[in-house]
Amino acid sequence: MPDDATSPAPRLHRRIGTRPMLAGASAITFLVGTAEASAPDSATQCRAMAEQHLPGARVIEATVVPAGELAVPGQAAVGDLPTLCRIQGVAEPTDRSRIGFEVWMPLAAWNGRIHMVGNGGYSSSIRYNLMGNLVRRGDVAVATDTGHVGDDLEFGFDNREAIADWGHRAVHESIRAGKALTQTYYGAAPRQSYFSGCSTGGHQGLTAAQRYPGDFDGIIAGAPGANRTNLNFGFLWQFLQNHAPGDNLNPILTRADLQLVSRKALRDCDGLDGVADGIVVDPRRCTVDLADLRCRPGEEAATCLTDRKISALSGMRQGARRADTGETIYPAWPVGSEYVEGQGLAEGWDVYWANPRKPDEPQRIDYFRRWSLNDPEWNWWSFDWSTGVDRIRAAMAPLTDAVNPDLSAFRARGGKLILFIGWQDPVVSAYDTIDYFDRVIDTAGGDVSDFAQLYLVPGMGHCALGGGATNFSTSTRNSMPLVADADHDMSLALERWVEEGVAPRRIVAARYRGSTPASGVELTRPLCPYPAVPVYDGRGDPALASSHQCRPPT
């Protein structure tokens, strides 16, 4: 998803007020404990960090941020912060690299952990609110701008080093600098290192596990857009299926059509799990006959689909395919993901079959036009879905993709990986994430539950929100767990797995009447480690997670 861009090391204005630490944050700190290393108490020591010499990187500025609220350009202010040492720096692994990074270090009560947060889309924007969540509970927080400014793909035109920075180097170089600065500041190395992110952040997490298995002890990778080249083929396929040849301006299916299809899926499949709760638990069991939506004579087009629209939708439901062999390039998206109620910016397929800023061109077309082919005039209608696929994969996959199922090095050093994705995600297909995880299992020779888990979240759209129980992690956006413990917060569950060897058996997620627990809990549901699915026991209150058990799919 697009994000507003920020510069790598902006000079920010601060509005400071004295506020108590959040109760949830203090509860989390109590749960995980604190590090033995004592935190420095001098602002002078923080400012002295500006003189630190790092291999391949340099500190631009080191400042003390007093407890209170930090205003950041283009984003909501981050409040309730403890006093922290904020370091802004640049890593330069190549002559053409300028990877901006930030490291936030609490002046007191460091708990011994360092935790990096991921990015979204192709944006340079740092998720400062997630950094704030981390430092409130005593973590050192790290983030990067991925080596550029902005959220379009112009930065990669004729610059493969910039693409490599975005594709895999930025996170590695930033956490390496973050660890070095942490050790210098506190006089002790981090005891554990974590990464969490969704979408591109999930892509970054899988990249770390595959390319740099020593960077993190624990990784949360949500909705990973890691099959990046093929994902962009998927977007292009959707656009072409939804337009008459040569017509870039007039989509066949509209957002209203997608809503019609998605709502029919909910009507037809909501009760398959024995509970009518507005959630399709397992779209693999859901079949929607498009013929049921075909317009009858005299029927208003707003309540049905024409033959032309059914044909376009049927083409999309095949997934992107090669012209020569019929091989799937990128799988179709699950039934019910056509439109996600209440999702926000990424509500449905229409956001990712055309560029919202330039609706007459496919979404992410500059991945091909600017990055792969260096041809700003490339005509996507003439694309060869056989040899063209091979050509672009050869050019881009080594720089951007994270699809290697061999995680043996990460596993051997004790790393733990949690993947999650919403079943209704209209951006990254849940079937692609399942395919990757299945290949991890096959490559490892069987059971991987000692180090890797996948959670499929019913009713969730892209990374968050939607009609399901989607509040289960403080380390990802728009998610607020009901309870600050390892049974309800995926981030704490990962920490317990890494530090105590206790793997999650399930995560209890919540759906609220509003956006926070204070608005009231509508229902709770267990998120089950794949391949298990939640099954209602037929006896208890269907609104409670305790009435649903994780069982093998039928």
C-alpha positions as a Python dict, from the first residue, in 0.01 Angstrom:
ca = {
    (1, 'M'): (0, 0, 0),
    (2, 'P'): (124, 349, -69),
    (3, 'D'): (256, 549, 223),
    (4, 'D'): (347, 913, 259),
    (5, 'A'): (719, 959, 213),
    (6, 'T'): (951, 1097, 476),
    (7, 'S'): (1314, 1190, 445),
    (8, 'P'): (1578, 955, 587),
    (9, 'A'): (1676, 1189, 868),
    (10, 'P'): (1416, 1465, 909),
    (11, 'R'): (1458, 1730, 1176),
    (12, 'L'): (1135, 1711, 1369),
    (13, 'H'): (942, 1949, 1591),
    (14, 'R'): (841, 1819, 1933),
    (15, 'R'): (544, 1886, 2152),
    (16, 'I'): (634, 1763, 2496),
    (17, 'G'): (405, 1690, 2783),
    (18, 'T'): (438, 1474, 3090),
    (19, 'R'): (222, 1165, 3064),
    (20, 'P'): (220, 833, 3250),
    (21, 'M'): (322, 519, 3062),
    (22, 'L'): (30, 321, 2921),
    (23, 'A'): (-98, 50, 3150),
    (24, 'G'): (-69, -203, 2868),
    (25, 'A'): (292, -109, 2809),
    (26, 'S'): (383, -146, 3174),
    (27, 'A'): (210, -485, 3184),
    (28, 'I'): (415, -600, 2889),
    (29, 'T'): (737, -480, 3048),
    (30, 'F'): (646, -669, 3365),
    (31, 'L'): (583, -983, 3166),
    (32, 'V'): (907, -991, 2969),
    (33, 'G'): (1134, -857, 3241),
    (34, 'T'): (1427, -620, 3207),
    (35, 'A'): (1787, -660, 3104),
    (36, 'E'): (2066, -669, 3355),
    (37, 'A'): (2256, -407, 3159),
    (38, 'S'): (2209, -65, 3318),
    (39, 'A'): (2089, 219, 3095),
    (40, 'P'): (2290, 541, 3078),
    (41, 'D'): (2139, 838, 3256),
    (42, 'S'): (2321, 1116, 3074),
    (43, 'A'): (2200, 1317, 2776),
    (44, 'T'): (2564, 1386, 2707),
    (45, 'Q'): (2625, 1020, 2636),
    (46, 'C'): (2338, 1020, 2386),
    (47, 'R'): (2470, 1322, 2199),
    (48, 'A'): (2814, 1163, 2194),
    (49, 'M'): (2672, 883, 1981),
    (50, 'A'): (2688, 1124, 1687),
    (51, 'E'): (3065, 1067, 1687),
    (52, 'Q'): (3044, 690, 1659),
    (53, 'H'): (3216, 526, 1364),
    (54, 'L'): (3029, 238, 1205),
    (55, 'P'): (3140, 4, 925),
    (56, 'G'): (2967, 124, 610),
    (57, 'A'): (2743, 368, 796),
    (58, 'R'): (2749, 701, 976),
    (59, 'V'): (2540, 880, 1237),
    (60, 'I'): (2379, 1203, 1117),
    (61, 'E'): (2226, 1316, 1444),
    (62, 'A'): (2183, 1190, 1799),
    (63, 'T'): (1934, 1373, 2021),
    (64, 'V'): (1753, 1319, 2348),
    (65, 'V'): (1375, 1313, 2306),
    (66, 'P'): (1212, 1405, 2639),
    (67, 'A'): (921, 1199, 2765),
    (68, 'G'): (595, 1302, 2603),
    (69, 'E'): (483, 1348, 2245),
    (70, 'L'): (688, 1349, 1927),
    (71, 'A'): (546, 1518, 1617),
    (72, 'V'): (651, 1362, 1287),
    (73, 'P'): (578, 1509, 944),
    (74, 'G'): (301, 1343, 747),
    (75, 'Q'): (195, 1115, 1033),
    (76, 'A'): (7, 1138, 1359),
    (77, 'A'): (218, 1244, 1655),
    (78, 'V'): (362, 961, 1863),
    (79, 'G'): (258, 1011, 2225),
    (80, 'D'): (331, 869, 2568),
    (81, 'L'): (697, 814, 2488),
    (82, 'P'): (959, 755, 2753),
    (83, 'T'): (1273, 965, 2742),
    (84, 'L'): (1483, 819, 2466),
    (85, 'C'): (1798, 865, 2264),
    (86, 'R'): (1704, 907, 1899),
    (87, 'I'): (1973, 832, 1644),
    (88, 'Q'): (1935, 908, 1275),
    (89, 'G'): (2193, 770, 1039),
    (90, 'V'): (2280, 658, 689),
    (91, 'A'): (2425, 328, 566),
    (92, 'E'): (2622, 330, 243),
    (93, 'P'): (2710, -26, 140),
    (94, 'T'): (2772, 89, -220),
    (95, 'D'): (2868, 415, -388),
    (96, 'R'): (2506, 462, -498),
    (97, 'S'): (2347, 371, -165),
    (98, 'R'): (2202, 607, 92),
    (99, 'I'): (1997, 395, 332),
    (100, 'G'): (1843, 608, 605),
    (101, 'F'): (1779, 445, 942),
    (102, 'E'): (1658, 540, 1287),
    (103, 'V'): (1738, 384, 1622),
    (104, 'W'): (1534, 475, 1930),
    (105, 'M'): (1689, 373, 2264),
    (106, 'P'): (1508, 419, 2596),
    (107, 'L'): (1732, 600, 2844),
    (108, 'A'): (1603, 384, 3128),
    (109, 'A'): (1470, 31, 3171),
    (110, 'W'): (1607, -120, 2851),
    (111, 'N'): (1488, -480, 2848),
    (112, 'G'): (1776, -619, 2643),
    (113, 'R'): (1581, -655, 2318),
    (114, 'I'): (1621, -483, 1983),
    (115, 'H'): (1321, -488, 1749),
    (116, 'M'): (1303, -363, 1392),
    (117, 'V'): (977, -265, 1223),
    (118, 'G'): (908, -308, 853),
    (119, 'N'): (782, -83, 576),
    (120, 'G'): (483, -73, 342),
    (121, 'G'): (468, -77, -37),
    (122, 'Y'): (768, 86, -199),
    (123, 'S'): (754, 373, 44),
    (124, 'S'): (1033, 532, 239),
    (125, 'S'): (791, 611, 521),
    (126, 'I'): (894, 492, 867),
    (127, 'R'): (618, 362, 1093),
    (128, 'Y'): (696, 581, 1391),
    (129, 'N'): (386, 471, 1581),
    (130, 'L'): (515, 113, 1586),
    (131, 'M'): (856, 232, 1702),
    (132, 'G'): (674, 411, 1981),
    (133, 'N'): (495, 91, 2083),
    (134, 'L'): (831, -81, 2118),
    (135, 'V'): (1022, 179, 2318),
    (136, 'R'): (730, 216, 2560),
    (137, 'R'): (789, -141, 2671),
    (138, 'G'): (1165, -107, 2684),
    (139, 'D'): (1282, -234, 2344),
    (140, 'V'): (1537, -59, 2128),
    (141, 'A'): (1342, 19, 1808),
    (142, 'V'): (1495, 30, 1459),
    (143, 'A'): (1349, 131, 1121),
    (144, 'T'): (1470, 226, 774),
    (145, 'D'): (1359, 433, 475),
    (146, 'T'): (1480, 146, 247),
    (147, 'G'): (1729, 373, 72),
    (148, 'H'): (1517, 633, -104),
    (149, 'V'): (1257, 907, -54),
    (150, 'G'): (900, 873, -180),
    (151, 'D'): (658, 594, -264),
    (152, 'D'): (681, 568, -642),
    (153, 'L'): (927, 345, -826),
    (154, 'E'): (1124, 616, -1002),
    (155, 'F'): (1419, 563, -768),
    (156, 'G'): (1497, 228, -931),
    (157, 'F'): (1511, 351, -1291),
    (158, 'D'): (1854, 257, -1427),
    (159, 'N'): (1976, 203, -1070),
    (160, 'R'): (1997, -163, -973),
    (161, 'E'): (2188, -79, -657),
    (162, 'A'): (1890, 122, -533),
    (163, 'I'): (1662, -172, -614),
    (164, 'A'): (1890, -407, -421),
    (165, 'D'): (1890, -166, -127),
    (166, 'W'): (1510, -170, -124),
    (167, 'G'): (1492, -541, -202),
    (168, 'H'): (1718, -678, 69),
    (169, 'R'): (2009, -463, 189),
    (170, 'A'): (1829, -186, 377),
    (171, 'V'): (1697, -400, 663),
    (172, 'H'): (2026, -587, 696),
    (173, 'E'): (2240, -273, 704),
    (174, 'S'): (2004, -95, 943),
    (175, 'I'): (1984, -373, 1201),
    (176, 'R'): (2360, -416, 1182),
    (177, 'A'): (2406, -48, 1262),
    (178, 'G'): (2134, -66, 1528),
    (179, 'K'): (2304, -352, 1709),
    (180, 'A'): (2642, -177, 1703),
    (181, 'L'): (2495, 147, 1838),
    (182, 'T'): (2302, -38, 2107),
    (183, 'Q'): (2613, -216, 2230),
    (184, 'T'): (2808, 110, 2241),
    (185, 'Y'): (2532, 299, 2420),
    (186, 'Y'): (2442, 43, 2686),
    (187, 'G'): (2774, -137, 2705),
    (188, 'A'): (2602, -466, 2628),
    (189, 'A'): (2487, -638, 2311),
    (190, 'P'): (2114, -706, 2265),
    (191, 'R'): (2012, -1039, 2414),
    (192, 'Q'): (1748, -1097, 2146),
    (193, 'S'): (1672, -936, 1812),
    (194, 'Y'): (1329, -927, 1649),
    (195, 'F'): (1166, -811, 1329),
    (196, 'S'): (798, -753, 1258),
    (197, 'G'): (624, -620, 951),
    (198, 'C'): (338, -671, 710),
    (199, 'S'): (303, -652, 331),
    (200, 'T'): (643, -521, 224),
    (201, 'G'): (732, -562, 591),
    (202, 'G'): (643, -931, 563),
    (203, 'H'): (855, -948, 249),
    (204, 'Q'): (1143, -794, 445),
    (205, 'G'): (1100, -1050, 722),
    (206, 'L'): (1123, -1345, 486),
    (207, 'T'): (1418, -1184, 310),
    (208, 'A'): (1600, -1167, 643),
    (209, 'A'): (1527, -1532, 724),
    (210, 'Q'): (1650, -1643, 382),
    (211, 'R'): (1943, -1412, 304),
    (212, 'Y'): (2062, -1298, 647),
    (213, 'P'): (1963, -1575, 892),
    (214, 'G'): (2182, -1431, 1169),
    (215, 'D'): (2014, -1090, 1181),
    (216, 'F'): (1707, -1182, 1389),
    (217, 'D'): (1614, -1441, 1650),
    (218, 'G'): (1242, -1400, 1588),
    (219, 'I'): (1047, -1273, 1287),
    (220, 'I'): (680, -1189, 1230),
    (221, 'A'): (607, -1171, 857),
    (222, 'G'): (250, -1067, 780),
    (223, 'A'): (92, -1079, 434),
    (224, 'P'): (437, -1118, 280),
    (225, 'G'): (463, -967, -67),
    (226, 'A'): (778, -1173, -101),
    (227, 'N'): (692, -1333, -434),
    (228, 'R'): (728, -982, -565),
    (229, 'T'): (788, -1036, -935),
    (230, 'N'): (502, -1281, -973),
    (231, 'L'): (276, -1067, -753),
    (232, 'N'): (321, -780, -996),
    (233, 'F'): (242, -1017, -1282),
    (234, 'G'): (-77, -1090, -1088),
    (235, 'F'): (-169, -721, -1076),
    (236, 'L'): (-101, -685, -1449),
    (237, 'W'): (-313, -992, -1522),
    (238, 'Q'): (-606, -845, -1327),
    (239, 'F'): (-585, -520, -1521),
    (240, 'L'): (-578, -691, -1860),
    (241, 'Q'): (-866, -921, -1771),
    (242, 'N'): (-1072, -622, -1664),
    (243, 'H'): (-1023, -410, -1977),
    (244, 'A'): (-1101, -457, -2343),
    (245, 'P'): (-778, -489, -2544),
    (246, 'G'): (-621, -148, -2589),
    (247, 'D'): (-875, 27, -2367),
    (248, 'N'): (-702, 149, -2053),
    (249, 'L'): (-973, 387, -1937),
    (250, 'N'): (-1290, 182, -1899),
    (251, 'P'): (-1279, -108, -1654),
    (252, 'I'): (-1532, -382, -1713),
    (253, 'L'): (-1593, -456, -1344),
    (254, 'T'): (-1641, -172, -1095),
    (255, 'R'): (-1601, -154, -720),
    (256, 'A'): (-1976, -193, -686),
    (257, 'D'): (-1954, -520, -880),
    (258, 'L'): (-1683, -645, -648),
    (259, 'Q'): (-1900, -560, -348),
    (260, 'L'): (-2184, -758, -505),
    (261, 'V'): (-1966, -1067, -547),
    (262, 'S'): (-1804, -1043, -204),
    (263, 'R'): (-2137, -1002, -28),
    (264, 'K'): (-2277, -1305, -208),
    (265, 'A'): (-1977, -1508, -91),
    (266, 'L'): (-2054, -1403, 265),
    (267, 'R'): (-2422, -1493, 230),
    (268, 'D'): (-2343, -1832, 80),
    (269, 'C'): (-2052, -1934, 301),
    (270, 'D'): (-2079, -1755, 636),
    (271, 'G'): (-2255, -2045, 805),
    (272, 'L'): (-2031, -2326, 676),
    (273, 'D'): (-1856, -2338, 1013),
    (274, 'G'): (-2185, -2361, 1200),
    (275, 'V'): (-2187, -1997, 1312),
    (276, 'A'): (-2346, -1700, 1134),
    (277, 'D'): (-2107, -1424, 1242),
    (278, 'G'): (-2017, -1238, 923),
    (279, 'I'): (-1695, -1437, 877),
    (280, 'V'): (-1600, -1692, 610),
    (281, 'V'): (-1367, -1911, 815),
    (282, 'D'): (-1221, -2115, 527),
    (283, 'P'): (-1271, -1980, 173),
    (284, 'R'): (-1138, -2307, 31),
    (285, 'R'): (-1477, -2456, 120),
    (286, 'C'): (-1667, -2166, -33),
    (287, 'T'): (-1802, -2190, -388),
    (288, 'V'): (-1981, -1897, -544),
    (289, 'D'): (-2163, -1973, -869),
    (290, 'L'): (-2134, -1658, -1077),
    (291, 'A'): (-2431, -1772, -1283),
    (292, 'D'): (-2646, -1687, -982),
    (293, 'L'): (-2548, -1323, -1032),
    (294, 'R'): (-2617, -1311, -1409),
    (295, 'C'): (-2859, -1037, -1505),
    (296, 'R'): (-3207, -1149, -1604),
    (297, 'P'): (-3415, -963, -1859),
    (298, 'G'): (-3517, -627, -1719),
    (299, 'E'): (-3297, -657, -1407),
    (300, 'E'): (-3109, -347, -1296),
    (301, 'A'): (-2734, -377, -1368),
    (302, 'A'): (-2653, -252, -1018),
    (303, 'T'): (-2788, -576, -868),
    (304, 'C'): (-2643, -829, -1111),
    (305, 'L'): (-2354, -900, -1350),
    (306, 'T'): (-2364, -896, -1728),
    (307, 'D'): (-2211, -1181, -1928),
    (308, 'R'): (-1916, -957, -2007),
    (309, 'K'): (-1853, -892, -1639),
    (310, 'I'): (-1884, -1260, -1550),
    (311, 'S'): (-1631, -1341, -1822),
    (312, 'A'): (-1384, -1085, -1685),
    (313, 'L'): (-1426, -1213, -1331),
    (314, 'S'): (-1381, -1572, -1445),
    (315, 'G'): (-1051, -1475, -1607),
    (316, 'M'): (-934, -1318, -1282),
    (317, 'R'): (-1033, -1628, -1087),
    (318, 'Q'): (-791, -1838, -1293),
    (319, 'G'): (-491, -1646, -1164),
    (320, 'A'): (-207, -1522, -1384),
    (321, 'R'): (-94, -1796, -1625),
    (322, 'R'): (171, -1854, -1887),
    (323, 'A'): (49, -1851, -2244),
    (324, 'D'): (266, -2143, -2356),
    (325, 'T'): (218, -2399, -2078),
    (326, 'G'): (-77, -2276, -1875),
    (327, 'E'): (144, -2281, -1565),
    (328, 'T'): (22, -2061, -1280),
    (329, 'I'): (244, -1754, -1245),
    (330, 'Y'): (56, -1610, -948),
    (331, 'P'): (-250, -1771, -788),
    (332, 'A'): (-594, -1618, -783),
    (333, 'W'): (-719, -1444, -472),
    (334, 'P'): (-960, -1631, -240),
    (335, 'V'): (-1336, -1605, -268),
    (336, 'G'): (-1455, -1314, -56),
    (337, 'S'): (-1145, -1100, -105),
    (338, 'E'): (-1299, -909, -397),
    (339, 'Y'): (-1404, -636, -156),
    (340, 'V'): (-1336, -604, 217),
    (341, 'E'): (-1578, -396, 420),
    (342, 'G'): (-1408, -137, 638),
    (343, 'Q'): (-1058, -212, 515),
    (344, 'G'): (-960, 147, 429),
    (345, 'L'): (-705, 215, 157),
    (346, 'A'): (-686, -142, 19),
    (347, 'E'): (-1055, -230, 18),
    (348, 'G'): (-1065, -450, -289),
    (349, 'W'): (-916, -579, -609),
    (350, 'D'): (-986, -251, -785),
    (351, 'V'): (-708, -77, -589),
    (352, 'Y'): (-454, -323, -722),
    (353, 'W'): (-564, -382, -1079),
    (354, 'A'): (-514, -16, -1169),
    (355, 'N'): (-297, 259, -1029),
    (356, 'P'): (-526, 484, -818),
    (357, 'R'): (-313, 785, -912),
    (358, 'K'): (-314, 696, -1281),
    (359, 'P'): (-621, 478, -1339),
    (360, 'D'): (-536, 434, -1707),
    (361, 'E'): (-236, 215, -1624),
    (362, 'P'): (-188, -107, -1426),
    (363, 'Q'): (-83, -93, -1062),
    (364, 'R'): (294, -126, -1005),
    (365, 'I'): (358, -110, -1380),
    (366, 'D'): (685, 74, -1319),
    (367, 'Y'): (824, -247, -1169),
    (368, 'F'): (832, -366, -1530),
    (369, 'R'): (857, -39, -1718),
    (370, 'R'): (1121, 132, -1504),
    (371, 'W'): (1292, -147, -1310),
    (372, 'S'): (1290, -455, -1532),
    (373, 'L'): (1297, -316, -1885),
    (374, 'N'): (1422, 44, -1846),
    (375, 'D'): (1162, 138, -2105),
    (376, 'P'): (927, 421, -1999),
    (377, 'E'): (722, 369, -2318),
    (378, 'W'): (665, -5, -2271),
    (379, 'N'): (322, -122, -2392),
    (380, 'W'): (176, -376, -2150),
    (381, 'W'): (-81, -490, -2405),
    (382, 'S'): (197, -642, -2613),
    (383, 'F'): (351, -836, -2324),
    (384, 'D'): (452, -1193, -2406),
    (385, 'W'): (316, -1411, -2126),
    (386, 'S'): (574, -1679, -2208),
    (387, 'T'): (925, -1558, -2287),
    (388, 'G'): (850, -1218, -2134),
    (389, 'V'): (783, -1382, -1799),
    (390, 'D'): (1119, -1559, -1809),
    (391, 'R'): (1302, -1241, -1909),
    (392, 'I'): (1160, -1032, -1627),
    (393, 'R'): (1202, -1302, -1365),
    (394, 'A'): (1569, -1339, -1459),
    (395, 'A'): (1621, -963, -1426),
    (396, 'M'): (1428, -899, -1106),
    (397, 'A'): (1397, -1208, -887),
    (398, 'P'): (1760, -1202, -765),
    (399, 'L'): (1715, -844, -646),
    (400, 'T'): (1367, -841, -501),
    (401, 'D'): (1214, -1184, -443),
    (402, 'A'): (1221, -1383, -119),
    (403, 'V'): (1083, -1722, -219),
    (404, 'N'): (1364, -1958, -119),
    (405, 'P'): (1198, -2231, 94),
    (406, 'D'): (1528, -2345, 244),
    (407, 'L'): (1532, -2189, 591),
    (408, 'S'): (1774, -2442, 736),
    (409, 'A'): (2035, -2182, 834),
    (410, 'F'): (1775, -1973, 1019),
    (411, 'R'): (1640, -2286, 1187),
    (412, 'A'): (1986, -2414, 1283),
    (413, 'R'): (2068, -2104, 1484),
    (414, 'G'): (1739, -2125, 1676),
    (415, 'G'): (1540, -1867, 1477),
    (416, 'K'): (1160, -1860, 1507),
    (417, 'L'): (926, -1746, 1228),
    (418, 'I'): (556, -1658, 1243),
    (419, 'L'): (373, -1588, 918),
    (420, 'F'): (19, -1456, 901),
    (421, 'I'): (-219, -1338, 631),
    (422, 'G'): (-587, -1249, 608),
    (423, 'W'): (-807, -1484, 411),
    (424, 'Q'): (-974, -1177, 257),
    (425, 'D'): (-650, -1000, 167),
    (426, 'P'): (-712, -835, -174),
    (427, 'V'): (-344, -745, -224),
    (428, 'V'): (-136, -1054, -143),
    (429, 'S'): (-314, -1381, -218),
    (430, 'A'): (-338, -1610, 84),
    (431, 'Y'): (-289, -1899, -157),
    (432, 'D'): (58, -1770, -245),
    (433, 'T'): (155, -1758, 124),
    (434, 'I'): (19, -2111, 175),
    (435, 'D'): (214, -2232, -126),
    (436, 'Y'): (536, -2087, 14),
    (437, 'F'): (481, -2241, 356),
    (438, 'D'): (403, -2580, 204),
    (439, 'R'): (731, -2560, 13),
    (440, 'V'): (915, -2478, 337),
    (441, 'I'): (765, -2794, 488),
    (442, 'D'): (857, -3005, 186),
    (443, 'T'): (1212, -2867, 172),
    (444, 'A'): (1263, -2936, 543),
    (445, 'G'): (1142, -3292, 498),
    (446, 'G'): (828, -3264, 708),
    (447, 'D'): (728, -3101, 1036),
    (448, 'V'): (859, -2745, 1088),
    (449, 'S'): (658, -2662, 1400),
    (450, 'D'): (976, -2629, 1606),
    (451, 'F'): (1062, -2304, 1427),
    (452, 'A'): (790, -2187, 1186),
    (453, 'Q'): (414, -2129, 1198),
    (454, 'L'): (155, -1985, 961),
    (455, 'Y'): (-172, -1826, 1074),
    (456, 'L'): (-459, -1773, 826),
    (457, 'V'): (-686, -1503, 968),
    (458, 'P'): (-1054, -1540, 872),
    (459, 'G'): (-1225, -1219, 768),
    (460, 'M'): (-909, -1006, 763),
    (461, 'G'): (-808, -786, 471),
    (462, 'H'): (-460, -660, 395),
    (463, 'C'): (-257, -673, 718),
    (464, 'A'): (-545, -557, 939),
    (465, 'L'): (-914, -473, 967),
    (466, 'G'): (-1205, -645, 797),
    (467, 'G'): (-1502, -832, 941),
    (468, 'G'): (-1311, -1096, 1138),
    (469, 'A'): (-1131, -1101, 1470),
    (470, 'T'): (-828, -904, 1355),
    (471, 'N'): (-678, -759, 1673),
    (472, 'F'): (-388, -981, 1778),
    (473, 'S'): (-52, -800, 1760),
    (474, 'T'): (97, -479, 1897),
    (475, 'S'): (381, -495, 1646),
    (476, 'T'): (164, -443, 1338),
    (477, 'R'): (-58, -152, 1245),
    (478, 'N'): (-428, -112, 1331),
    (479, 'S'): (-421, -401, 1574),
    (480, 'M'): (-478, -384, 1948),
    (481, 'P'): (-485, -718, 2133),
    (482, 'L'): (-750, -764, 2398),
    (483, 'V'): (-494, -866, 2663),
    (484, 'A'): (-123, -785, 2681),
    (485, 'D'): (0, -1142, 2712),
    (486, 'A'): (147, -1415, 2494),
    (487, 'D'): (-192, -1580, 2442),
    (488, 'H'): (-343, -1270, 2278),
    (489, 'D'): (-48, -1075, 2135),
    (490, 'M'): (147, -1244, 1856),
    (491, 'S'): (450, -1027, 1930),
    (492, 'L'): (464, -1151, 2289),
    (493, 'A'): (395, -1506, 2173),
    (494, 'L'): (703, -1484, 1951),
    (495, 'E'): (913, -1353, 2240),
    (496, 'R'): (801, -1639, 2463),
    (497, 'W'): (884, -1887, 2187),
    (498, 'V'): (1232, -1742, 2135),
    (499, 'E'): (1320, -1685, 2499),
    (500, 'E'): (1139, -1968, 2678),
    (501, 'G'): (1100, -2228, 2405),
    (502, 'V'): (719, -2231, 2433),
    (503, 'A'): (562, -2238, 2087),
    (504, 'P'): (218, -2077, 2045),
    (505, 'R'): (-68, -2326, 2032),
    (506, 'R'): (-313, -2060, 1918),
    (507, 'I'): (-354, -1682, 1938),
    (508, 'V'): (-682, -1539, 2068),
    (509, 'A'): (-789, -1252, 1841),
    (510, 'A'): (-1068, -1003, 1903),
    (511, 'R'): (-1326, -805, 1709),
    (512, 'Y'): (-1441, -486, 1879),
    (513, 'R'): (-1759, -286, 1835),
    (514, 'G'): (-1534, 10, 1758),
    (515, 'S'): (-1161, 36, 1705),
    (516, 'T'): (-1039, -31, 2062),
    (517, 'P'): (-1118, -266, 2351),
    (518, 'A'): (-1283, 26, 2529),
    (519, 'S'): (-1560, 19, 2265),
    (520, 'G'): (-1659, -330, 2375),
    (521, 'V'): (-1572, -679, 2259),
    (522, 'E'): (-1802, -820, 1992),
    (523, 'L'): (-1637, -1160, 1967),
    (524, 'T'): (-1311, -1348, 2012),
    (525, 'R'): (-1174, -1625, 1792),
    (526, 'P'): (-870, -1852, 1801),
    (527, 'L'): (-613, -1813, 1526),
    (528, 'C'): (-483, -2162, 1455),
    (529, 'P'): (-141, -2272, 1334),
    (530, 'Y'): (-171, -2402, 977),
    (531, 'P'): (-307, -2644, 870),
    (532, 'A'): (-552, -2641, 1164),
    (533, 'V'): (-873, -2439, 1135),
    (534, 'P'): (-1107, -2307, 1408),
    (535, 'V'): (-1413, -2528, 1458),
    (536, 'Y'): (-1716, -2435, 1670),
    (537, 'D'): (-1788, -2697, 1938),
    (538, 'G'): (-2165, -2657, 1892),
    (539, 'R'): (-2226, -2602, 2262),
    (540, 'G'): (-2068, -2288, 2405),
    (541, 'D'): (-2123, -1921, 2335),
    (542, 'P'): (-2020, -1881, 1968),
    (543, 'A'): (-1891, -1532, 2044),
    (544, 'L'): (-1616, -1672, 2269),
    (545, 'A'): (-1286, -1818, 2152),
    (546, 'S'): (-1319, -2091, 2415),
    (547, 'S'): (-1609, -2236, 2214),
    (548, 'H'): (-1390, -2289, 1908),
    (549, 'Q'): (-1116, -2552, 1881),
    (550, 'C'): (-822, -2574, 1643),
    (551, 'R'): (-861, -2893, 1443),
    (552, 'P'): (-729, -3039, 1116),
    (553, 'P'): (-932, -2927, 812),
    (554, 'T'): (-1198, -3164, 681),
}
